[in-house]
Structure formats: C-alpha cells, structure tokens
C-alpha cells in the first residue's frame, strides 16, 4: 500500500485521451488534484468532466507543450487552481510516420518540438513551483521505440524518445539536491486512439509480437507512473520502467513461435 496521493497537485500533458487520460484518471481516483493539458480544449474538458463525474478533482487547460508561453501558463494555472505543483507527467507526444527519403526537415522538427523540446519546456516551466514544495516528481512518457527498438517510419520519433532519456538522466542529477526525482516509463504498444489509427492489421501483427498476446491498456502504464510518483519511490531517479508485456524480450521470431 503506497502513501496516499490525496491533495497532491498533478499536471498531465497529453491528457485529453489515451495514456495521458489514463494517468489523469488514476491519479484523480487516488484523491490527487489533476490539471489535464492538451491542445484541443473541448476534448480535454470532456476528459476532465468524465473524471469529475467519477468523483475526482480535475480541470482542463488548452496548451501546446512545444510553446514556451503555453507551458508557463500551464504551470501558473496549476499553481493558481491547486496551490502548487507536486507531480508533473510529461506525456504529450505525437507519432506520425515518414520514412527516410520522404521525411522532410519540417516533419523532423515537428516531432522533436513536441516530444523532446515539449518535455524540456514542461519541466522548466514547472521547476520553480516544484522547488517551492521542497520535493517533487517528474515522470516522462518515453517509449520502447528509440531507446530499445526501431520501427520503419519512426526515425524522428525514436530519436525524440531516446533523447528524452538523455534529458531524464541529467535532469535527475541536477534536481536531486532539490529532492525532485526524474524518471521515465517506456510503453510498448498500448491500445489508444493514436495506435488505433495505425489500423487493424498493425494491431493484429503487433499483438502476435508480444509474448503476453495482447496490447497494453492505459492503466498498465498509469500504474507504473503512479509508483514513480509515490513517496515510496523517493530513492529512484534517472531510471526507466518498460511496460510492454515482454515485447522487447524475444531474441528472434523463433522465440515467439516456440511459445
Ligand atoms: P494519443 O492517444 O494520440 O494522445 C496524445 C495526447 O497528446 C492527446 O491528448 C493530444 O491532444 C496530446 N498532444 C499532442 N500534441 C500535443 C502538444 N503539442 N501539446 C499538448 N498536447 C499534445 O497518444 P498516446 O498513444 O496516448 O501516447 C501518449 C504518449 O505515450 C506519447 O508521448 C507517446 O509517444 C507515448 N507512447 C505511446 C505508445 C502507444 O502504444 N500508445 C507507446 C509508446 C509511447 P491534442 O492533439 O489535442 O493536443
């Protein structure tokens, strides 16, 4: 049993749907006060309303994590509404596919701006409020793609997700004296709108590549984030938790066929 997160102020970026919404819902169900952030206000408000109707404390804010003014406004809003910031979940991310040769500089910049620079801007904006608390938690949603694996079309995405881990490790050192831990979760294939867009065939073939024989749920990821945000995880920093049903383990296709 972990120490209660009741009354903790939590920011979750990319919370209008998918993994972020799952993280926001789980924290709210544990009594935390959650600010849900994404660009589409309508969708973010309806995610927050869903959480409130389940008894949670949640509100929405439209902000683009790749924009410095937006991230400053996000930190100010959480402080205003919830009296400070305790936990920051840098989860917003995009994964458009483009193969080398077809990928443009603009494609590259867009993915790196949201996934990597967005993580940096979110953390930077929240730092003064986290430091004012005397302790804090930062949890970044990276991916197995980039840090561990590769997939055609996602060289920019993989670079952004591996880059997040480089950021996490140095941030963890710099923020240790402030009692702020910085860790990352590395989801495998999690059934979200973003993944459903890739089509039934992608999902069928990906399921076959996962030893547990299923894609992950948003709750699978959210529980790992919750643990890293807990008081009990105070001595863990600069680390990663892979949440993938064993997807990165088989050394060949044969290992799966022999199951
Ligand atoms: P999703 O269903 O497409 O949701 C993405 C969320 O991010 C939405 O709320 C979206 O809302 C928000 N977002 C996108 N760009 C943003 C921006 N510039 N500023 C603020 N919010 C932004 O994606 P998901 O599958 O839940 O993925 C969430 C995170 O998990 C991403 O970082 C992704 O790389 C990572 N991940 C996912 C999987 C998976 O299998 N699903 C696997 C590994 C890692 P708006 O569009 O309204 O802004």
Short mmCIF file of C-alpha atoms and ligand atoms in Angstrom, two decimals:
data_model
loop_
_atom_site.label_atom_id
_atom_site.label_comp_id
_atom_site.label_asym_id
_atom_site.label_seq_id
_atom_site.Cartn_x
_atom_site.Cartn_y
_atom_site.Cartn_z
CA UNK A 1 0.00 0.00 0.00
CA UNK A 2 1.53 3.32 -1.09
CA UNK A 3 1.24 6.56 0.91
CA UNK A 4 -1.87 8.46 -0.18
CA UNK A 5 -1.53 10.96 -3.03
CA UNK A 6 -4.62 12.75 -1.77
CA UNK A 7 -4.46 16.54 -2.34
CA UNK A 8 -1.26 16.30 -4.41
CA UNK A 9 -1.28 18.68 -7.38
CA UNK A 10 -0.60 16.84 -10.61
CA UNK A 11 -0.11 18.08 -14.18
CA UNK A 12 -0.58 15.58 -17.00
CA UNK A 13 0.22 16.74 -20.54
CA UNK A 14 -1.43 14.99 -23.47
CA UNK A 15 -4.31 14.11 -21.14
CA UNK A 16 -7.31 14.56 -23.44
CA UNK A 17 -7.16 10.90 -24.47
CA UNK A 18 -5.04 7.76 -24.49
CA UNK A 19 -2.29 7.15 -21.96
CA UNK A 20 -2.43 10.69 -20.55
CA UNK A 21 -6.14 10.42 -19.85
CA UNK A 22 -5.48 7.07 -18.17
CA UNK A 23 -2.77 8.60 -15.97
CA UNK A 24 -5.00 11.56 -15.07
CA UNK A 25 -7.93 9.26 -14.20
CA UNK A 26 -5.79 7.02 -11.99
CA UNK A 27 -4.25 9.92 -10.05
CA UNK A 28 -7.68 11.50 -9.59
CA UNK A 29 -9.08 8.18 -8.34
CA UNK A 30 -6.36 8.30 -5.65
CA UNK A 31 -7.51 11.75 -4.49
CA UNK A 32 -4.99 13.92 -6.37
CA UNK A 33 -5.97 17.27 -7.92
CA UNK A 34 -5.26 16.95 -11.62
CA UNK A 35 -4.75 19.52 -14.37
CA UNK A 36 -5.32 17.90 -17.77
CA UNK A 37 -3.46 19.57 -20.63
CA UNK A 38 -3.73 19.19 -24.41
CA UNK A 39 -4.29 21.48 -27.41
CA UNK A 40 -7.95 20.62 -28.10
CA UNK A 41 -9.86 22.29 -25.26
CA UNK A 42 -13.21 20.56 -25.97
CA UNK A 43 -11.71 17.08 -25.81
CA UNK A 44 -9.62 17.93 -22.73
CA UNK A 45 -12.64 19.39 -20.96
CA UNK A 46 -14.71 16.30 -21.66
CA UNK A 47 -11.91 14.07 -20.26
CA UNK A 48 -11.82 16.25 -17.11
CA UNK A 49 -15.62 16.17 -16.84
CA UNK A 50 -15.54 12.37 -17.04
CA UNK A 51 -13.08 12.29 -14.13
CA UNK A 52 -15.19 14.73 -12.10
CA UNK A 53 -18.32 12.65 -12.67
CA UNK A 54 -16.42 9.68 -11.18
CA UNK A 55 -15.78 11.81 -8.06
CA UNK A 56 -12.30 13.13 -8.91
CA UNK A 57 -10.85 16.65 -8.80
CA UNK A 58 -9.87 17.60 -12.34
CA UNK A 59 -9.91 20.54 -14.73
CA UNK A 60 -8.70 21.22 -18.26
CA UNK A 61 -6.34 23.64 -19.95
CA UNK A 62 -5.60 24.11 -23.65
CA UNK A 63 -1.85 24.41 -24.15
CA UNK A 64 0.78 23.36 -26.67
CA UNK A 65 3.81 21.86 -24.90
CA UNK A 66 6.11 22.99 -27.71
CA UNK A 67 5.26 26.62 -26.96
CA UNK A 68 7.15 28.30 -24.11
CA UNK A 69 4.37 30.78 -23.20
CA UNK A 70 1.82 27.94 -23.11
CA UNK A 71 3.93 25.87 -20.72
CA UNK A 72 4.44 28.89 -18.43
CA UNK A 73 0.66 29.44 -18.45
CA UNK A 74 0.17 25.74 -17.66
CA UNK A 75 2.42 25.93 -14.57
CA UNK A 76 0.76 29.18 -13.44
CA UNK A 77 -2.71 27.65 -13.86
CA UNK A 78 -1.88 24.55 -11.80
CA UNK A 79 -0.40 26.74 -9.05
CA UNK A 80 -3.44 29.01 -9.08
CA UNK A 81 -6.03 26.23 -9.09
CA UNK A 82 -4.28 23.73 -6.82
CA UNK A 83 -1.94 25.81 -4.65
CA UNK A 84 1.31 24.50 -6.16
CA UNK A 85 2.70 21.58 -8.17
CA UNK A 86 3.84 18.21 -6.77
CA UNK A 87 3.90 15.85 -9.75
CA UNK A 88 4.50 16.53 -13.44
CA UNK A 89 3.72 13.89 -16.06
CA UNK A 90 5.33 14.83 -19.39
CA UNK A 91 3.23 12.60 -21.59
CA UNK A 92 2.19 14.67 -24.64
CA UNK A 93 3.55 13.13 -27.81
CA UNK A 94 2.91 12.59 -31.49
CA UNK A 95 3.97 9.73 -33.75
CA UNK A 96 3.38 10.50 -37.45
CA UNK A 97 5.29 8.09 -39.72
CA UNK A 98 7.65 9.08 -42.55
CA UNK A 99 10.49 7.03 -44.00
CA UNK A 100 13.95 8.43 -44.68
CA UNK A 101 13.97 9.95 -48.14
CA UNK A 102 10.38 11.10 -47.76
CA UNK A 103 10.84 12.69 -44.34
CA UNK A 104 11.29 16.47 -44.51
CA UNK A 105 13.09 18.78 -42.11
CA UNK A 106 9.67 20.11 -41.10
CA UNK A 107 8.48 16.55 -40.24
CA UNK A 108 11.58 16.08 -38.10
CA UNK A 109 11.21 19.44 -36.33
CA UNK A 110 7.52 18.86 -35.58
CA UNK A 111 8.16 15.54 -33.81
CA UNK A 112 11.24 16.76 -31.93
CA UNK A 113 9.49 20.01 -30.95
CA UNK A 114 6.51 18.29 -29.34
CA UNK A 115 8.12 15.15 -27.91
CA UNK A 116 11.55 16.35 -26.82
CA UNK A 117 11.50 20.14 -26.57
CA UNK A 118 7.98 19.85 -25.13
CA UNK A 119 9.37 17.70 -22.30
CA UNK A 120 12.13 20.24 -21.60
CA UNK A 121 9.71 23.21 -21.68
CA UNK A 122 7.19 21.46 -19.42
CA UNK A 123 9.83 20.62 -16.83
CA UNK A 124 11.43 24.07 -16.97
CA UNK A 125 8.09 25.84 -16.55
CA UNK A 126 7.15 23.71 -13.51
CA UNK A 127 10.53 23.81 -11.77
CA UNK A 128 10.03 26.93 -9.60
CA UNK A 129 6.74 25.53 -8.22
CA UNK A 130 8.25 22.06 -7.65
CA UNK A 131 11.26 23.55 -5.86
CA UNK A 132 8.98 25.70 -3.70
CA UNK A 133 7.39 22.47 -2.40
CA UNK A 134 10.78 21.11 -1.28
CA UNK A 135 10.19 17.84 -3.16
CA UNK A 136 8.72 16.72 -6.44
CA UNK A 137 8.21 14.06 -9.04
CA UNK A 138 8.71 14.26 -12.81
CA UNK A 139 7.68 11.27 -14.91
CA UNK A 140 8.30 11.27 -18.66
CA UNK A 141 6.42 9.02 -21.08
CA UNK A 142 9.13 7.80 -23.45
CA UNK A 143 8.72 4.59 -25.47
CA UNK A 144 10.44 1.32 -26.25
CA UNK A 145 10.79 2.75 -29.79
CA UNK A 146 14.07 4.65 -29.85
CA UNK A 147 15.64 3.71 -26.51
CA UNK A 148 15.41 -0.06 -27.21
CA UNK A 149 13.83 -0.82 -30.59
CA UNK A 150 13.31 0.70 -34.03
CA UNK A 151 10.40 0.73 -36.47
CA UNK A 152 10.28 1.87 -40.13
CA UNK A 153 8.94 5.41 -40.41
CA UNK A 154 9.82 6.42 -36.89
CA UNK A 155 13.45 7.55 -37.01
CA UNK A 156 12.43 11.04 -35.84
CA UNK A 157 10.09 9.61 -33.21
CA UNK A 158 12.73 7.15 -32.00
CA UNK A 159 15.28 9.95 -31.77
CA UNK A 160 12.86 12.05 -29.73
CA UNK A 161 12.06 9.19 -27.34
CA UNK A 162 15.72 8.23 -26.87
CA UNK A 163 16.51 11.94 -26.43
CA UNK A 164 14.01 12.12 -23.58
CA UNK A 165 16.09 9.56 -21.67
CA UNK A 166 19.26 11.62 -22.11
CA UNK A 167 17.33 14.56 -20.71
CA UNK A 168 15.96 12.48 -17.81
CA UNK A 169 19.39 11.30 -16.69
CA UNK A 170 20.99 14.74 -16.47
CA UNK A 171 17.85 16.38 -15.05
CA UNK A 172 17.80 13.66 -12.36
CA UNK A 173 21.31 14.65 -11.27
CA UNK A 174 20.66 18.40 -11.40
CA UNK A 175 17.40 18.17 -9.46
CA UNK A 176 18.49 15.62 -6.85
CA UNK A 177 19.57 18.33 -4.35
CA UNK A 178 16.04 19.79 -4.65
CA UNK A 179 14.50 16.44 -3.71
CA UNK A 180 12.94 16.11 -7.15
CA UNK A 181 13.12 12.74 -8.89
CA UNK A 182 13.01 12.40 -12.68
CA UNK A 183 12.15 9.04 -14.23
CA UNK A 184 10.61 7.63 -17.40
CA UNK A 185 8.17 4.93 -18.39
CA UNK A 186 8.74 3.15 -21.70
CA UNK A 187 5.43 1.82 -23.02
CA UNK A 188 5.33 -0.86 -25.65
CA UNK A 189 2.17 -0.99 -27.76
CA UNK A 190 -0.72 0.45 -25.77
CA UNK A 191 -4.26 0.43 -27.19
CA UNK A 192 -5.03 4.15 -27.62
CA UNK A 193 -6.64 6.27 -30.36
CA UNK A 194 -3.14 7.07 -31.60
CA UNK A 195 -2.45 3.36 -32.10
CA UNK A 196 -5.94 2.51 -33.46
CA UNK A 197 -5.29 4.99 -36.29
CA UNK A 198 -2.49 2.68 -37.47
CA UNK A 199 -5.18 0.12 -38.42
CA UNK A 200 -6.42 -3.38 -37.56
CA UNK A 201 -3.60 -5.09 -39.45
CA UNK A 202 -0.95 -3.20 -37.42
CA UNK A 203 -2.71 -4.18 -34.19
CA UNK A 204 -3.12 -7.84 -35.22
CA UNK A 205 0.52 -8.21 -36.21
CA UNK A 206 1.78 -6.28 -33.18
CA UNK A 207 -0.30 -8.48 -30.85
CA UNK A 208 1.44 -11.51 -32.35
CA UNK A 209 4.82 -9.96 -31.47
CA UNK A 210 4.00 -9.56 -27.77
CA UNK A 211 4.67 -12.60 -25.54
CA UNK A 212 1.65 -11.79 -23.35
CA UNK A 213 -0.51 -11.89 -26.52
CA UNK A 214 -2.19 -8.53 -26.03
CA UNK A 215 -1.58 -4.84 -26.40
CA UNK A 216 -1.27 -2.89 -23.14
CA UNK A 217 -4.01 -0.84 -21.55
CA UNK A 218 -3.60 2.77 -20.49
CA UNK A 219 -3.94 1.57 -16.88
CA UNK A 220 -0.90 -0.69 -17.36
CA UNK A 221 1.18 2.44 -17.98
CA UNK A 222 -0.62 4.61 -15.44
CA UNK A 223 0.19 2.26 -12.54
CA UNK A 224 3.92 2.43 -13.36
CA UNK A 225 3.68 6.25 -13.41
CA UNK A 226 1.77 6.20 -10.12
CA UNK A 227 4.51 4.15 -8.47
CA UNK A 228 7.25 6.52 -9.67
CA UNK A 229 5.18 9.43 -8.32
CA UNK A 230 4.77 7.84 -4.90
CA UNK A 231 6.62 8.76 -1.71
CA UNK A 232 7.91 5.19 -1.67
CA UNK A 233 9.84 5.80 -4.93
CA UNK A 234 11.83 8.67 -3.36
CA UNK A 235 15.24 7.00 -3.86
CA UNK A 236 14.64 6.11 -7.53
CA UNK A 237 15.80 8.73 -10.03
CA UNK A 238 17.06 8.79 -13.60
CA UNK A 239 15.58 5.33 -14.17
CA UNK A 240 13.17 3.68 -16.60
CA UNK A 241 10.34 1.16 -16.36
CA UNK A 242 9.46 -0.77 -19.51
CA UNK A 243 5.72 -1.52 -19.74
CA UNK A 244 5.38 -3.78 -22.78
CA UNK A 245 4.10 -7.28 -21.94
CA UNK A 246 7.55 -8.64 -22.72
CA UNK A 247 7.67 -7.27 -26.27
CA UNK A 248 11.38 -6.42 -26.24
CA UNK A 249 12.45 -9.82 -24.88
CA UNK A 250 12.30 -12.37 -27.74
CA UNK A 251 15.72 -12.66 -29.36
CA UNK A 252 14.09 -13.79 -32.61
CA UNK A 253 10.73 -14.60 -34.23
CA UNK A 254 11.51 -18.23 -33.32
CA UNK A 255 11.28 -17.44 -29.61
CA UNK A 256 7.66 -16.41 -30.15
CA UNK A 257 6.83 -19.32 -32.47
CA UNK A 258 8.21 -21.76 -29.88
CA UNK A 259 5.86 -20.50 -27.18
P1 LIG B 1 -2.75 9.79 -28.31
O1 LIG B 1 -3.88 8.87 -27.99
O2 LIG B 1 -2.55 10.23 -29.73
O3 LIG B 1 -2.84 11.07 -27.36
C1 LIG B 1 -1.86 12.07 -27.45
C2 LIG B 1 -2.19 13.19 -26.49
O4 LIG B 1 -1.18 14.20 -26.59
C3 LIG B 1 -3.51 13.87 -26.79
O5 LIG B 1 -4.09 14.31 -25.60
C4 LIG B 1 -3.07 15.07 -27.63
O6 LIG B 1 -4.08 16.07 -27.61
C5 LIG B 1 -1.80 15.46 -26.87
N1 LIG B 1 -0.87 16.30 -27.63
C6 LIG B 1 -0.34 16.07 -28.85
N2 LIG B 1 0.46 17.09 -29.20
C7 LIG B 1 0.45 17.98 -28.18
C8 LIG B 1 1.05 19.24 -27.95
N3 LIG B 1 1.85 19.81 -28.86
N4 LIG B 1 0.81 19.89 -26.78
C9 LIG B 1 -0.01 19.33 -25.84
N5 LIG B 1 -0.62 18.14 -26.01
C10 LIG B 1 -0.39 17.48 -27.17
O7 LIG B 1 -1.36 9.17 -27.88
P2 LIG B 1 -0.99 8.02 -26.81
O8 LIG B 1 -0.94 6.77 -27.56
O9 LIG B 1 -1.84 8.13 -25.62
O10 LIG B 1 0.51 8.46 -26.49
C11 LIG B 1 0.80 9.27 -25.34
C12 LIG B 1 2.30 9.24 -25.10
O11 LIG B 1 2.73 7.89 -24.95
C13 LIG B 1 3.14 9.82 -26.23
O12 LIG B 1 4.24 10.52 -25.69
C14 LIG B 1 3.62 8.60 -26.98
O13 LIG B 1 4.81 8.82 -27.66
C15 LIG B 1 3.79 7.62 -25.85
N6 LIG B 1 3.74 6.22 -26.25
C16 LIG B 1 2.57 5.66 -26.70
C17 LIG B 1 2.54 4.31 -27.06
C18 LIG B 1 1.29 3.63 -27.51
O14 LIG B 1 1.37 2.44 -27.86
N7 LIG B 1 0.14 4.25 -27.50
C19 LIG B 1 3.72 3.56 -26.99
C20 LIG B 1 4.89 4.16 -26.54
C21 LIG B 1 4.89 5.51 -26.16
P3 LIG B 1 -4.14 17.29 -28.69
O15 LIG B 1 -3.89 16.67 -30.03
O16 LIG B 1 -5.49 17.89 -28.50
O17 LIG B 1 -3.05 18.24 -28.28
#
